[in-house]
Short mmCIF file of C-alpha atoms in Angstrom, two decimals:
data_model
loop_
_atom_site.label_atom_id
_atom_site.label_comp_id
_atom_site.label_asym_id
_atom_site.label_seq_id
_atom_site.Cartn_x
_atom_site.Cartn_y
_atom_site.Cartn_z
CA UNK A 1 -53.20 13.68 -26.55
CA UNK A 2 -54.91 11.35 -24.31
CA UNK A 3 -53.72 11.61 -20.00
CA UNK A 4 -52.12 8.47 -19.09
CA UNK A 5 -54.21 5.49 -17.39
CA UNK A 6 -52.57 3.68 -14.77
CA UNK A 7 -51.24 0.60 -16.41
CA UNK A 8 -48.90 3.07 -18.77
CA UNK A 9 -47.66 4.84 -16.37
CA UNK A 10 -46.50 1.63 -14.71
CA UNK A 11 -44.91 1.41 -18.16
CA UNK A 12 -43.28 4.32 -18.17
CA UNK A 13 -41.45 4.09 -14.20
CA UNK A 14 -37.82 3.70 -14.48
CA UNK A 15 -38.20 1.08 -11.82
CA UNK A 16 -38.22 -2.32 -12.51
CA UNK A 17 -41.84 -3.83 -11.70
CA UNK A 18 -43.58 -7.71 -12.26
CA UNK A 19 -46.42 -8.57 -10.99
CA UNK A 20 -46.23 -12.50 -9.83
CA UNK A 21 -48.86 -14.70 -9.08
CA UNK A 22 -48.73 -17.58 -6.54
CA UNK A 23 -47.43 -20.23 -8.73
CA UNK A 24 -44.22 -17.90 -8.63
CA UNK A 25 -44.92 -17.13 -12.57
CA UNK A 26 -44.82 -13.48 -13.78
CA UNK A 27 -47.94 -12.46 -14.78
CA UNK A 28 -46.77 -8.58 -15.87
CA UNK A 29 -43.69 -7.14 -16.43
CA UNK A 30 -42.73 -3.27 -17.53
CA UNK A 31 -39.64 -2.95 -19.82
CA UNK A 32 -37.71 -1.58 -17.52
CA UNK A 33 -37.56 -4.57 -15.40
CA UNK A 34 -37.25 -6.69 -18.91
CA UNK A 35 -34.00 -4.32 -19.28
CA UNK A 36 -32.48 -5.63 -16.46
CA UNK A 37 -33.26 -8.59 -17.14
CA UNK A 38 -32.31 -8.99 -20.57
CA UNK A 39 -35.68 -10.58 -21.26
CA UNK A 40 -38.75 -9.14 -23.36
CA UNK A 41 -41.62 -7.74 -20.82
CA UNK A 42 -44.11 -10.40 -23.30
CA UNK A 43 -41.84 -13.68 -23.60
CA UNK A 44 -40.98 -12.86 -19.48
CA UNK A 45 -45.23 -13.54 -19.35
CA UNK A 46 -45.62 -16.90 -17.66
CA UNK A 47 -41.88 -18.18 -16.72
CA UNK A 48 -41.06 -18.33 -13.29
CA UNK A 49 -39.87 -15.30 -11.97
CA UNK A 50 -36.86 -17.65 -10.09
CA UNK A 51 -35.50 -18.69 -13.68
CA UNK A 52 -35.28 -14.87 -15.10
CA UNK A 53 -33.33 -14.46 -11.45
CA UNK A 54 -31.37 -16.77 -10.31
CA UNK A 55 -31.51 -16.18 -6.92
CA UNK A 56 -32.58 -19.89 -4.90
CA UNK A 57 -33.74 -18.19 -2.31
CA UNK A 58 -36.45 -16.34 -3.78
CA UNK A 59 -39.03 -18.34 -4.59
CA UNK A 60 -39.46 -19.34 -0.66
CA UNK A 61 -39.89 -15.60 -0.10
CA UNK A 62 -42.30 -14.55 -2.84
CA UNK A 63 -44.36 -17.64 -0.75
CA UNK A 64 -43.94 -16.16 2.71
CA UNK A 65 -44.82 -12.71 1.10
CA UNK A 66 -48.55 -14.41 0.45
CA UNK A 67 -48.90 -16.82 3.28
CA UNK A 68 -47.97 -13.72 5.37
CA UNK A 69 -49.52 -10.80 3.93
CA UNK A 70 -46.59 -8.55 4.34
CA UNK A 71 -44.09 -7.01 2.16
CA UNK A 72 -39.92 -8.35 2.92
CA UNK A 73 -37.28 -5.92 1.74
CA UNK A 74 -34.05 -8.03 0.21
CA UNK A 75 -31.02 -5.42 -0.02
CA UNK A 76 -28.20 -5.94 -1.92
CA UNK A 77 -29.20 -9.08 -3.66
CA UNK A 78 -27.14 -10.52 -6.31
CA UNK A 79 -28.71 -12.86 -9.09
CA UNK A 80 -28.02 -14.38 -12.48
CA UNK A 81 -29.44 -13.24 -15.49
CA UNK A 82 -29.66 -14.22 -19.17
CA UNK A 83 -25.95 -14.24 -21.10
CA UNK A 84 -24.44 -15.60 -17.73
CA UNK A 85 -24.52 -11.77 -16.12
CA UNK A 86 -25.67 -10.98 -12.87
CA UNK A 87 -27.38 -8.25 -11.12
CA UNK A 88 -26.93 -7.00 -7.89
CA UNK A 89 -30.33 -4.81 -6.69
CA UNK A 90 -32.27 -4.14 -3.71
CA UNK A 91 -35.55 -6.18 -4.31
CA UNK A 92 -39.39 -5.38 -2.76
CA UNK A 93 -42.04 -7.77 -2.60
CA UNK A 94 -45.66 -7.14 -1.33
CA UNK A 95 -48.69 -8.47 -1.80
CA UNK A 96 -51.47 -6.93 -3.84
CA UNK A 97 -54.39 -8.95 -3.00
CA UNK A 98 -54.92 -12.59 -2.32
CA UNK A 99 -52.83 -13.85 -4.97
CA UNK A 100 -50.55 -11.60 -6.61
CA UNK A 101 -47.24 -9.72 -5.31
CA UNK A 102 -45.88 -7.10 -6.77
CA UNK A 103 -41.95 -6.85 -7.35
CA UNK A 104 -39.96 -3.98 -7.16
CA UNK A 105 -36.41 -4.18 -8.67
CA UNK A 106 -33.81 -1.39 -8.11
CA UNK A 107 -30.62 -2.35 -9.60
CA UNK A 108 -27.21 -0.99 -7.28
CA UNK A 109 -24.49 0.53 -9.42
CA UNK A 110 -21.46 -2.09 -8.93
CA UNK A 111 -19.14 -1.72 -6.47
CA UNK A 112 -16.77 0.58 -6.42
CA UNK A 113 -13.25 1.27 -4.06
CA UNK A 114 -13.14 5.31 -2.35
CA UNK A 115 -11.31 6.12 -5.65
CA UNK A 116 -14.13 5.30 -8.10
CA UNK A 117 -12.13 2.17 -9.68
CA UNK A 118 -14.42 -1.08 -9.84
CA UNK A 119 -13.50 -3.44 -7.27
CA UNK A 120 -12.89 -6.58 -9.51
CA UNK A 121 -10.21 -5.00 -11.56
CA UNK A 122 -8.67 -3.16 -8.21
CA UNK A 123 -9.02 -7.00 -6.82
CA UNK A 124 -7.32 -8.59 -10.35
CA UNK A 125 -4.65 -6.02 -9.96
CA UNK A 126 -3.99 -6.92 -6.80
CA UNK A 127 -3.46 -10.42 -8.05
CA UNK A 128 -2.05 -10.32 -10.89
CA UNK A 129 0.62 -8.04 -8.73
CA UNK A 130 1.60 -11.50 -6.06
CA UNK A 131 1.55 -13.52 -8.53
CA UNK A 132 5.10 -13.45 -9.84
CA UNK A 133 6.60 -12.89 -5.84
CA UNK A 134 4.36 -16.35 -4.86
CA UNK A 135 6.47 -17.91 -7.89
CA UNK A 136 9.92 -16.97 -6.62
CA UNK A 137 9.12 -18.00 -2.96
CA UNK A 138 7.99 -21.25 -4.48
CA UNK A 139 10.45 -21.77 -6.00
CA UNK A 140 13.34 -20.43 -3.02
CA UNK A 141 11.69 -23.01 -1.09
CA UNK A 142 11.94 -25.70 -3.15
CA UNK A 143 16.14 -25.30 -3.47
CA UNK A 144 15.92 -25.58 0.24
CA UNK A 145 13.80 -28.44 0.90
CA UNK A 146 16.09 -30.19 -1.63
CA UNK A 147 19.37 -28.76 0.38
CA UNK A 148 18.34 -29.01 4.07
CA UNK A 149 18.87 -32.40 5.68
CA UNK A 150 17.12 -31.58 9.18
CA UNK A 151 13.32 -32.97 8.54
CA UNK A 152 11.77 -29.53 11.32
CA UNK A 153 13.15 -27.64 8.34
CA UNK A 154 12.21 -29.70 5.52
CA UNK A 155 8.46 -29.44 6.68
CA UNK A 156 8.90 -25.77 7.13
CA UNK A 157 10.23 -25.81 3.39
CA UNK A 158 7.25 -27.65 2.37
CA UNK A 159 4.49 -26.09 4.25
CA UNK A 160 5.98 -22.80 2.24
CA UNK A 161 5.36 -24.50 -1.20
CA UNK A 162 1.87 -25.59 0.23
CA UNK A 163 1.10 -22.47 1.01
CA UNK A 164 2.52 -20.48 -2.08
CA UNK A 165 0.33 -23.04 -4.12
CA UNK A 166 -2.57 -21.97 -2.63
CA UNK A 167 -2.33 -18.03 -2.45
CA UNK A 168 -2.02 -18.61 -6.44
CA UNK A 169 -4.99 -20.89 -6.87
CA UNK A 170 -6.90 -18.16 -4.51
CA UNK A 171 -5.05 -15.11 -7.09
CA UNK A 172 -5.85 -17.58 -10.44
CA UNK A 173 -9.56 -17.73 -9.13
CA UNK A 174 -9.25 -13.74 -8.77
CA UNK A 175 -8.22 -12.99 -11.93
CA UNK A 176 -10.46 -15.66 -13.26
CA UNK A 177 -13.39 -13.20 -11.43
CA UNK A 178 -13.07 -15.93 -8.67
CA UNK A 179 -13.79 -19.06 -10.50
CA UNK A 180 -15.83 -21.20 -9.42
CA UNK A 181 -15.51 -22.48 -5.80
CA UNK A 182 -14.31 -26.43 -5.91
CA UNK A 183 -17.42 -27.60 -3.07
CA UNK A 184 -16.67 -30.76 -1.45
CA UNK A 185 -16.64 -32.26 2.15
CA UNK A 186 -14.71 -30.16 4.61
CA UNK A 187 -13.98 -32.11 8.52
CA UNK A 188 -13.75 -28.59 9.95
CA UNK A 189 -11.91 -30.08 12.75
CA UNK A 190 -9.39 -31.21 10.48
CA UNK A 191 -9.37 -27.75 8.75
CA UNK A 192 -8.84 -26.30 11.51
CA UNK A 193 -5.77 -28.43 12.84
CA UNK A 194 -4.10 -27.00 9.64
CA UNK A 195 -4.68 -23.94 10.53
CA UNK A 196 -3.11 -24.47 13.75
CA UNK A 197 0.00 -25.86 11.92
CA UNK A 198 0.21 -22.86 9.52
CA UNK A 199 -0.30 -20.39 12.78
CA UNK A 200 2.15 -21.67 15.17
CA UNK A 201 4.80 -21.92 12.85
CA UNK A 202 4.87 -18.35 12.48
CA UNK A 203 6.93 -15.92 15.10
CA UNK A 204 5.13 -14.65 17.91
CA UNK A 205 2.05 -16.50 17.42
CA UNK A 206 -0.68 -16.44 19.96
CA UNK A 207 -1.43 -19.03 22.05
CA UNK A 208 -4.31 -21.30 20.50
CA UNK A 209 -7.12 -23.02 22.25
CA UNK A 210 -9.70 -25.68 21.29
CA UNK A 211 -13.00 -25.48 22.20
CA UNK A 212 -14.83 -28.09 19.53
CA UNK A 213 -17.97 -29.72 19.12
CA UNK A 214 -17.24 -33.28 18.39
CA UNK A 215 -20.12 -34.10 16.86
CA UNK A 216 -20.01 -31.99 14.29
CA UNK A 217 -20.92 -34.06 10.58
CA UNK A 218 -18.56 -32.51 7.83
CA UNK A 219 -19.54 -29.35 6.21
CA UNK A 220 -19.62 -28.53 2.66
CA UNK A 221 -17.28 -25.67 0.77
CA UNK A 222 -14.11 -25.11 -0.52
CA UNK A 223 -11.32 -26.02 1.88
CA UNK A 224 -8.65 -23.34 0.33
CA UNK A 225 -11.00 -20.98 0.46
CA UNK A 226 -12.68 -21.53 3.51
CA UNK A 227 -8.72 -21.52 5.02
CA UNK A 228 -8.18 -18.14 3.93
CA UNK A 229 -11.01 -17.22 5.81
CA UNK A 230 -9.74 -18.86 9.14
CA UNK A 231 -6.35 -17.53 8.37
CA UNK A 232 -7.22 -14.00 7.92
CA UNK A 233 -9.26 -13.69 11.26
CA UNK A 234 -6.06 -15.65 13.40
CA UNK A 235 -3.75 -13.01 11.43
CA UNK A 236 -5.97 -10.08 12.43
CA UNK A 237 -6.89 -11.25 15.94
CA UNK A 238 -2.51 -11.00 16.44
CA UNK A 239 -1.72 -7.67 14.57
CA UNK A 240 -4.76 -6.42 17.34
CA UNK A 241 -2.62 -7.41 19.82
CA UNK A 242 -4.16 -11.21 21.32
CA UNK A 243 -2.51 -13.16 23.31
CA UNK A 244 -5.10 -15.83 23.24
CA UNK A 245 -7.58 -17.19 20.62
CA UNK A 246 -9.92 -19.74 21.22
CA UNK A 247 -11.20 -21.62 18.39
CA UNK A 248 -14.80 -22.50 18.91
CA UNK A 249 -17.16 -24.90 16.59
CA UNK A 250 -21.34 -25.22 16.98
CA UNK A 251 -24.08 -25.50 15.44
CA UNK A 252 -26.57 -23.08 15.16
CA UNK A 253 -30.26 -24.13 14.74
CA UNK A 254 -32.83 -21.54 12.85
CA UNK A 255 -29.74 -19.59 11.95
CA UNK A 256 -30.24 -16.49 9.76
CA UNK A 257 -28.49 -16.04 6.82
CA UNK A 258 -28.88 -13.11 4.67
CA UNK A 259 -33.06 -13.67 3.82
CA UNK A 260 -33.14 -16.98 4.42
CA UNK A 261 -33.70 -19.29 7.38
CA UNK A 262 -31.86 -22.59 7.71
CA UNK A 263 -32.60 -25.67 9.73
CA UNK A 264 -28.97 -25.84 10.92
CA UNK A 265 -25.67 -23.87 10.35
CA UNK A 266 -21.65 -24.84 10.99
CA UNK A 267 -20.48 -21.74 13.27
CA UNK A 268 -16.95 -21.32 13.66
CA UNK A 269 -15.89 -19.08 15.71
CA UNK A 270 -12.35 -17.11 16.52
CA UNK A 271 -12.39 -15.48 19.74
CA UNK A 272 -9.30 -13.17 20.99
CA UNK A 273 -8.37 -11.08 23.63
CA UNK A 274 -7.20 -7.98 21.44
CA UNK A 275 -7.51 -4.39 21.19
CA UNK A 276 -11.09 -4.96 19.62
CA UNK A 277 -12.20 -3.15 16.47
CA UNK A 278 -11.40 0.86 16.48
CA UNK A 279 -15.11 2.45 16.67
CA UNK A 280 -14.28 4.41 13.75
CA UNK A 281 -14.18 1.31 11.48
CA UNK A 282 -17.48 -0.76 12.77
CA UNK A 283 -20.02 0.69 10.29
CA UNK A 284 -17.43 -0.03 7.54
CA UNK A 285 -15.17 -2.90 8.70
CA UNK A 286 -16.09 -5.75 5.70
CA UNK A 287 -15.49 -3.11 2.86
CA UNK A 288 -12.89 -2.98 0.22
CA UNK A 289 -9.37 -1.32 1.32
CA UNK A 290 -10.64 -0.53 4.70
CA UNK A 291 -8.08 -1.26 7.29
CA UNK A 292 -6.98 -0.17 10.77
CA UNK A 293 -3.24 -0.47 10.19
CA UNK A 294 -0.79 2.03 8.03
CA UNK A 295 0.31 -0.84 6.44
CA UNK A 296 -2.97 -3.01 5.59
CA UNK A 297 -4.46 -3.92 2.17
CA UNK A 298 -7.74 -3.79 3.56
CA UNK A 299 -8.73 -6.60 1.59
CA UNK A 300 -8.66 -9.94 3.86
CA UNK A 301 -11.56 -9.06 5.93
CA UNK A 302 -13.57 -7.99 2.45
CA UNK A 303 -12.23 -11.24 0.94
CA UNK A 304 -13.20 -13.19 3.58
CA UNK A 305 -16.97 -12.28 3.83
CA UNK A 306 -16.96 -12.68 0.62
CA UNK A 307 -16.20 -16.60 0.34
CA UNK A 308 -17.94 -17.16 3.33
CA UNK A 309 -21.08 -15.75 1.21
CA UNK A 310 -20.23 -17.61 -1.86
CA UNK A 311 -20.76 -20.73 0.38
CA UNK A 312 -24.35 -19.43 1.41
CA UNK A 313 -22.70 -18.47 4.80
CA UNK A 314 -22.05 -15.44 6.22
CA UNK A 315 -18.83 -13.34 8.56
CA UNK A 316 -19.79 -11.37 11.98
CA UNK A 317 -18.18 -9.89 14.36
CA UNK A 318 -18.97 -8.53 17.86
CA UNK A 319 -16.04 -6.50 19.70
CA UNK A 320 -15.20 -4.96 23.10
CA UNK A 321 -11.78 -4.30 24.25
CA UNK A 322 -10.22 -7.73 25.34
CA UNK A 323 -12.95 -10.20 23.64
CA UNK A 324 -13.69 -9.84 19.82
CA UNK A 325 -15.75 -13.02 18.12
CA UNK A 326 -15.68 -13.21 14.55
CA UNK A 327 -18.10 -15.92 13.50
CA UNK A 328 -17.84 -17.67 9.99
CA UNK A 329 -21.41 -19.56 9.26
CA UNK A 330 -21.75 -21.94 6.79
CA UNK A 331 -25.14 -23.85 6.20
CA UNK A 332 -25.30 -27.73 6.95
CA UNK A 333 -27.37 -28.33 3.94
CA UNK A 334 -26.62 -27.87 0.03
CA UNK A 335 -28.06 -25.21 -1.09
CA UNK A 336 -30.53 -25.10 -4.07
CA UNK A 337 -29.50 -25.37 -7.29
#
């Protein structure tokens, strides 16, 4: 029995390893890797490593590993793979000489709430369980936008419907394992003067304040979606307490988002003069069922980075007692296909 050379015991590594060259095709593969990628280690020879992943935003970093000549770390990457699955893995690239990287895929166990359930069927529960109460305060407020004469309380009537229609296209697209997001133009200006309508019509609302950016072109995303977002961070700026929130639109040029670098971004920002975030929950604040109230779901803020990085975007936050900025970013240009 013959000692291993190098090249199988590459073989033999549970981790997933290609070795690319700088066209961006693979050039080796072991079967581990191919395993994760549903693909054979000898048909994955010569395809582009970007159409066994689906990830746009690789292909501009396997370049910048070479023009560079450093390795990038990607955590928690998600990507498409054959059969219409995807993969969610902390990826390594680095070069190994002039023209070759090497790739290092670790595949991440999905994602799982503190009680071991996986989060897509605790989030499908959870919307499968509003879905009949949405129906019956539909349909309450339709009898009384038929029966009310006064028009203040027929748009109050019809803002409900409008608003019980879209919690159960947001709980459809949930149990749908989100659907696909419906992109089109968003005035965020616009989107934001409904929000404004949906906020001050409930009790005790903070005071809201403008501070815009005229200039702004119109984004791209899904308004619904993207309105959940804004809604969520308004909500939680009052349950901490604000008595002011200042909503705040600019762009940000060079902005980072996840890996990537682009030219311009939409920032949005909700500023309040709350409580701030409890200490105890800033490491953990954008995961599942983690909430500072007795009472919370813990899901809006989790749901709400989310969208914002189905859109290519991204949700931050800084906090101190009396100024907390939650920042929703969405890029000004289309991504990729």
């Amino acid at each position: 029995m013959h000692a291993p050379n190098q090249a199988e015991l590459l073989t033999l590594l549970s981790t997933g390893l290609a070795i690319v060259g700088p066209d961006g095709r693979v050039q080796w593969l072991n079967p581990a890797l191919g395993e994760v990628l549903d693909v054979g280690p000898r048909t994955a020879v010569g395809q582009e490593l970007t159409a066994l992943m689906r990830e746009p935003g690789l292909a501009s970093q396997l370049t910048r590993t070479l023009s560079e000549r450093r390795a990038f770390n990607l955590r928690g990457i998600t990507f498409g793979v054959a059969r219409g699955r995807e993969v969610t893995a902390d990826l390594t690239m680095q070069p190994i000489d002039e023209d070759r990287i090497l790739v290092e895929v670790h595949a991440l166990a999905p994602d799982l709430t503190p009680g071991g359930t996986p989060l897509s069927a605790t989030l499908r529960g959870f919307a499968h369980e509003v879905k009949n109460p949405l129906a019956g305060l539909r349909g309450a407020a339709q009898l009384l936008e038929r029966r009310v004469v006064e028009e203040d309380l027929r748009q109050l009537a019809s803002m409900v419907i409008g608003e019980a229609d879209r919690l159960a296209a947001l709980a459809d697209g949930l149990l749908r394992h989100r659907g696909a997001a419906r992109i089109g133009p968003v005035n965020v200006h616009e989107l934001l003067e409904r929000l404004e309508g949906l906020v001050g019509a409930e009790a005790d609302a903070p005071r809201l304040r403008h501070d815009y950016d005229p200039s702004l072109p119109d984004s791209l995303g899904d308004t619904d979606r993207l309105l959940q977002v804004l809604l969520n961070l308004t909500r939680n700026a009052g349950e901490a307490g604000a008595e002011t929130i200042t909503l705040r639109t600019r762009v940000e040029h060079g902005a980072r988002l996840g890996e990537r670098t682009v030219r311009a971004a939409l920032r949005v920002d909700v500023v309040d003069d709350g409580r701030g975030v409890p200490d105890e929950l800033r490491d953990s604040l954008f995961q599942p069922l983690v909430s500072g109230r007795p009472d919370g779901t813990g899901l809006g803020l989790a749901l709400s980075r989310e969208i914002a990085l189905e859109h290519g975007g991204d949700l931050r936050y800084t906090s101190r007692p009396g100024e907390t900025v939650f920042s929703l970013y969405l890029p000004m240009e289309r991504p990729h296909d």
